[in-house]
Amino acid sequence: MKLLEINYLNKSFDGKTVLKDISMSVEKGEVVSIIGPSGSGKSTLLRCATFLETMDDGELSYCEKQIVRSVNGKAVYPSKAEMKQAKSKFSLVFQNFNLFPHFNVLKNVSDAPIHVMKRDKEEVLDEARKILEKVGLSEKLNAYPCELSGGQQQRVAIARALVMNPDMLFFDEPTSALDPEITAGILRIMKELAEEKMTMVIVTHEIDFAKAVSDRVIFMDGGVIVEQGAPKDVIDNPKHDRTKSFLKKLSV
């Protein structure tokens, strides 16, 4: 089953094309990593897929239900109710954590399921505690974000995403704000999620991680998908000169 399908996505800012004719899909249980140089459109693609940015033109479907249609070269979005339903299909983990500074760890993780999804409070709190234990934060339930390291804050952000019980997770460069030692812990959690067959789309500069964990790698440059395929093809044996050049610079 295709959890996400994007067709012919175009996006410009102030007349400058940032994404051009992007088409991609993600199957249930698949891990897709998106790599490429800074400014290639990776994060904008994720923001369009998660409705943080509006597409100029194109189509977008979640769980094989079309959400965004293209009418006369313009993207048309549905009602608020349909958008809310579509947003329930995924969670997004940001590179800068985006935690509420005035909420402790447990409240940061449990607040949205209780107040937005209207789920049973005790059930959510119990689930939140189990997920926080899974990411190694059971001792930090009452701590506030300012009392946590960057790595701990990112683990809270991952727990907050998981407690929403999404069909898929998006990660926007989840380790770019962290030092290498802390990065390893975050990547380990993400690898465990991949082993549990969590559907994930990951924008990352961690090429070795993308190679190890991904079913498919997409290389973007200049707002287009240049190449995509299995990690052994795209990372080990790239076909396009732009991909080869990008990977060569990283290995220097």
Short mmCIF file of C-alpha atoms in Angstrom, two decimals:
data_model
loop_
_atom_site.label_atom_id
_atom_site.label_comp_id
_atom_site.label_asym_id
_atom_site.label_seq_id
_atom_site.Cartn_x
_atom_site.Cartn_y
_atom_site.Cartn_z
CA MET A 1 0.00 0.00 0.00
CA LYS A 2 1.26 3.48 -0.87
CA LEU A 3 1.16 5.62 2.26
CA LEU A 4 2.36 8.71 0.40
CA GLU A 5 2.21 9.61 -3.28
CA ILE A 6 3.30 12.93 -4.77
CA ASN A 7 2.95 13.75 -8.47
CA TYR A 8 4.30 16.71 -10.46
CA LEU A 9 4.95 18.91 -7.41
CA ASN A 10 6.09 22.45 -8.20
CA LYS A 11 7.00 25.13 -5.66
CA SER A 12 8.48 28.61 -6.04
CA PHE A 13 9.41 31.36 -3.60
CA ASP A 14 9.39 34.93 -4.91
CA GLY A 15 9.54 33.72 -8.49
CA LYS A 16 12.46 31.35 -7.85
CA THR A 17 11.69 27.67 -8.53
CA VAL A 18 12.61 25.54 -5.51
CA LEU A 19 10.93 22.27 -6.53
CA LYS A 20 10.32 21.28 -10.14
CA ASP A 21 8.07 18.43 -11.27
CA ILE A 22 8.75 16.20 -8.23
CA SER A 23 7.09 12.78 -8.22
CA MET A 24 7.69 10.17 -5.53
CA SER A 25 5.88 7.57 -3.46
CA VAL A 26 6.45 5.70 -0.20
CA GLU A 27 5.18 2.19 0.48
CA LYS A 28 4.03 0.97 3.89
CA GLY A 29 7.03 -0.21 5.93
CA GLU A 30 9.53 1.48 3.62
CA VAL A 31 12.40 3.72 4.75
CA VAL A 32 13.26 6.41 2.20
CA SER A 33 16.23 8.72 2.73
CA ILE A 34 16.55 11.98 0.82
CA ILE A 35 20.10 13.24 0.34
CA GLY A 36 21.62 16.13 -1.56
CA PRO A 37 23.49 19.43 -1.14
CA SER A 38 22.14 22.31 0.92
CA GLY A 39 19.57 24.31 -1.03
CA SER A 40 18.56 21.36 -3.21
CA GLY A 41 14.92 21.47 -2.03
CA LYS A 42 14.95 18.50 0.38
CA SER A 43 13.43 20.28 3.38
CA THR A 44 10.94 22.19 1.20
CA LEU A 45 9.75 18.85 -0.20
CA LEU A 46 9.20 17.58 3.34
CA ARG A 47 7.39 20.79 4.30
CA CYS A 48 5.08 20.48 1.29
CA ALA A 49 4.41 16.80 2.09
CA THR A 50 3.45 17.75 5.67
CA PHE A 51 1.39 20.84 4.73
CA LEU A 52 3.77 23.32 6.38
CA GLU A 53 4.15 24.84 2.89
CA THR A 54 1.51 24.90 0.16
CA MET A 55 2.34 23.44 -3.23
CA ASP A 56 1.93 25.72 -6.24
CA ASP A 57 0.89 22.79 -8.41
CA GLY A 58 0.78 19.01 -8.16
CA GLU A 59 -1.06 16.15 -6.51
CA LEU A 60 -0.65 14.58 -3.09
CA SER A 61 -2.26 11.46 -1.61
CA TYR A 62 -2.08 9.78 1.80
CA CYS A 63 -3.07 6.13 2.20
CA GLU A 64 -4.27 6.16 -1.43
CA LYS A 65 -6.75 9.00 -0.74
CA GLN A 66 -6.10 12.13 -2.79
CA ILE A 67 -5.73 15.22 -0.63
CA VAL A 68 -4.33 17.84 -3.00
CA ARG A 69 -5.56 18.04 -6.60
CA SER A 70 -4.21 19.94 -9.58
CA VAL A 71 -6.78 22.12 -11.34
CA ASN A 72 -5.69 24.28 -14.29
CA GLY A 73 -2.07 24.21 -13.17
CA LYS A 74 -2.81 25.12 -9.56
CA ALA A 75 -2.82 22.97 -6.41
CA VAL A 76 -6.26 22.82 -4.75
CA TYR A 77 -6.47 21.93 -1.07
CA PRO A 78 -9.52 20.32 0.62
CA SER A 79 -11.64 21.35 3.61
CA LYS A 80 -10.21 21.78 7.12
CA ALA A 81 -11.82 18.49 8.18
CA GLU A 82 -10.14 16.59 5.35
CA MET A 83 -6.82 18.29 6.08
CA LYS A 84 -7.07 17.30 9.74
CA GLN A 85 -7.71 13.70 8.73
CA ALA A 86 -4.70 13.75 6.38
CA LYS A 87 -2.46 15.25 9.08
CA SER A 88 -3.34 12.37 11.41
CA LYS A 89 -1.50 10.00 9.05
CA PHE A 90 2.00 11.29 9.85
CA SER A 91 4.25 12.91 12.44
CA LEU A 92 7.23 15.18 11.77
CA VAL A 93 10.47 15.39 13.76
CA PHE A 94 12.21 18.75 13.28
CA GLN A 95 15.95 19.40 13.37
CA ASN A 96 15.51 22.02 16.12
CA PHE A 97 13.23 19.90 18.35
CA ASN A 98 10.36 22.46 18.61
CA LEU A 99 9.47 21.47 22.19
CA PHE A 100 7.24 23.62 24.40
CA PRO A 101 9.67 25.24 26.89
CA HIS A 102 6.99 25.63 29.60
CA PHE A 103 5.94 21.93 29.46
CA ASN A 104 7.87 19.16 31.15
CA VAL A 105 8.92 16.09 29.14
CA LEU A 106 5.81 14.03 29.88
CA LYS A 107 3.47 16.92 29.03
CA ASN A 108 5.39 17.71 25.82
CA VAL A 109 4.85 14.13 24.68
CA SER A 110 1.25 13.65 25.87
CA ASP A 111 -0.37 17.04 25.30
CA ALA A 112 -1.40 16.70 21.63
CA PRO A 113 -2.98 13.21 21.90
CA ILE A 114 -5.01 14.35 24.91
CA HIS A 115 -6.10 17.81 23.74
CA VAL A 116 -6.01 17.58 19.94
CA MET A 117 -6.93 13.94 19.38
CA LYS A 118 -9.20 13.84 22.49
CA ARG A 119 -7.83 10.46 23.56
CA ASP A 120 -8.22 9.09 27.09
CA LYS A 121 -5.77 10.91 29.36
CA GLU A 122 -4.59 7.95 31.44
CA GLU A 123 -4.18 5.77 28.37
CA VAL A 124 -2.04 8.44 26.67
CA LEU A 125 0.08 9.06 29.77
CA ASP A 126 0.73 5.32 30.13
CA GLU A 127 1.73 5.06 26.46
CA ALA A 128 3.90 8.20 26.72
CA ARG A 129 5.80 6.75 29.70
CA LYS A 130 6.45 3.49 27.79
CA ILE A 131 7.72 5.35 24.72
CA LEU A 132 9.92 7.63 26.83
CA GLU A 133 11.39 4.52 28.46
CA LYS A 134 12.03 3.10 24.97
CA VAL A 135 14.05 6.19 23.99
CA GLY A 136 15.94 6.16 27.30
CA LEU A 137 14.24 9.06 29.06
CA SER A 138 12.20 7.40 31.82
CA GLU A 139 14.25 9.34 34.41
CA LYS A 140 13.44 12.70 32.79
CA LEU A 141 9.62 12.76 32.83
CA ASN A 142 9.45 15.88 35.00
CA ALA A 143 12.41 17.71 33.45
CA TYR A 144 11.93 20.78 31.26
CA PRO A 145 13.57 21.24 27.83
CA CYS A 146 16.08 23.77 29.20
CA GLU A 147 17.34 21.07 31.57
CA LEU A 148 18.02 18.58 28.76
CA SER A 149 20.90 18.14 26.32
CA GLY A 150 20.25 18.52 22.59
CA GLY A 151 20.22 14.76 22.17
CA GLN A 152 17.72 14.32 24.98
CA GLN A 153 15.49 17.03 23.49
CA GLN A 154 15.55 15.25 20.13
CA ARG A 155 14.59 11.98 21.82
CA VAL A 156 11.63 13.77 23.42
CA ALA A 157 10.67 15.03 19.95
CA ILE A 158 10.81 11.47 18.57
CA ALA A 159 8.70 10.19 21.49
CA ARG A 160 6.18 12.99 20.87
CA ALA A 161 5.93 11.94 17.22
CA LEU A 162 5.51 8.25 18.09
CA VAL A 163 2.75 8.75 20.67
CA MET A 164 0.52 10.12 17.90
CA ASN A 165 0.50 6.57 16.44
CA PRO A 166 1.21 7.84 12.90
CA ASP A 167 1.25 5.67 9.80
CA MET A 168 4.56 7.28 8.89
CA LEU A 169 7.29 9.50 10.33
CA PHE A 170 9.10 12.37 8.61
CA PHE A 171 12.54 13.44 9.86
CA ASP A 172 14.02 16.76 8.70
CA GLU A 173 17.78 16.49 9.28
CA PRO A 174 17.20 15.22 12.85
CA THR A 175 20.90 15.19 13.78
CA SER A 176 22.18 18.39 12.13
CA ALA A 177 22.04 20.36 15.40
CA LEU A 178 23.82 17.64 17.41
CA ASP A 179 27.46 16.69 17.94
CA PRO A 180 28.72 13.34 16.56
CA GLU A 181 28.59 11.42 19.86
CA ILE A 182 24.97 12.41 20.51
CA THR A 183 24.08 11.85 16.85
CA ALA A 184 24.97 8.15 17.19
CA GLY A 185 22.29 7.69 19.88
CA ILE A 186 19.57 9.33 17.78
CA LEU A 187 20.51 7.27 14.72
CA ARG A 188 20.37 4.11 16.85
CA ILE A 189 16.77 4.88 17.85
CA MET A 190 15.85 5.53 14.21
CA LYS A 191 17.50 2.27 13.18
CA GLU A 192 15.42 0.41 15.75
CA LEU A 193 12.27 2.02 14.32
CA ALA A 194 13.32 0.89 10.84
CA GLU A 195 13.78 -2.66 12.13
CA GLU A 196 10.24 -2.46 13.52
CA LYS A 197 9.05 -1.59 9.99
CA MET A 198 8.01 1.99 10.81
CA THR A 199 7.49 3.85 7.54
CA MET A 200 9.95 6.75 7.47
CA VAL A 201 11.06 9.54 5.15
CA ILE A 202 14.38 10.97 6.32
CA VAL A 203 16.14 14.07 5.02
CA THR A 204 19.72 13.50 6.14
CA HIS A 205 23.39 14.29 5.57
CA GLU A 206 24.35 11.03 7.30
CA ILE A 207 25.22 9.03 4.19
CA ASP A 208 26.46 5.91 6.00
CA PHE A 209 23.25 5.84 8.03
CA ALA A 210 21.12 6.30 4.91
CA LYS A 211 22.98 3.43 3.28
CA ALA A 212 22.50 1.15 6.30
CA VAL A 213 18.85 1.82 7.09
CA SER A 214 17.12 2.77 3.83
CA ASP A 215 15.15 0.67 1.38
CA ARG A 216 15.47 3.52 -1.11
CA VAL A 217 17.62 6.63 -1.44
CA ILE A 218 16.58 9.76 -3.35
CA PHE A 219 19.28 12.19 -4.46
CA MET A 220 18.06 15.76 -5.06
CA ASP A 221 19.88 18.71 -6.56
CA GLY A 222 18.62 21.99 -7.96
CA GLY A 223 15.01 21.27 -6.97
CA VAL A 224 14.71 18.03 -8.93
CA ILE A 225 15.07 14.32 -8.19
CA VAL A 226 18.28 13.44 -10.04
CA GLU A 227 18.46 9.78 -9.10
CA GLN A 228 16.73 7.26 -6.86
CA GLY A 229 17.00 3.57 -6.11
CA ALA A 230 18.44 1.06 -3.67
CA PRO A 231 21.29 2.41 -1.49
CA LYS A 232 23.78 0.09 -3.20
CA ASP A 233 22.89 1.70 -6.53
CA VAL A 234 22.58 5.39 -5.61
CA ILE A 235 25.35 5.57 -2.98
CA ASP A 236 27.77 2.84 -4.09
CA ASN A 237 27.23 2.98 -7.85
CA PRO A 238 25.63 6.32 -8.80
CA LYS A 239 24.79 6.76 -12.47
CA HIS A 240 24.58 10.56 -12.70
CA ASP A 241 27.57 12.90 -12.62
CA ARG A 242 25.82 15.20 -10.12
CA THR A 243 25.37 12.33 -7.68
CA LYS A 244 28.97 11.19 -8.16
CA SER A 245 30.27 14.73 -7.57
CA PHE A 246 28.20 15.19 -4.39
CA LEU A 247 29.29 11.86 -2.87
CA LYS A 248 32.93 12.45 -3.84
CA LYS A 249 32.97 15.77 -1.97
CA LEU A 250 31.64 14.05 1.15
CA SER A 251 34.34 11.38 1.08
CA VAL A 252 37.23 13.84 0.80
#
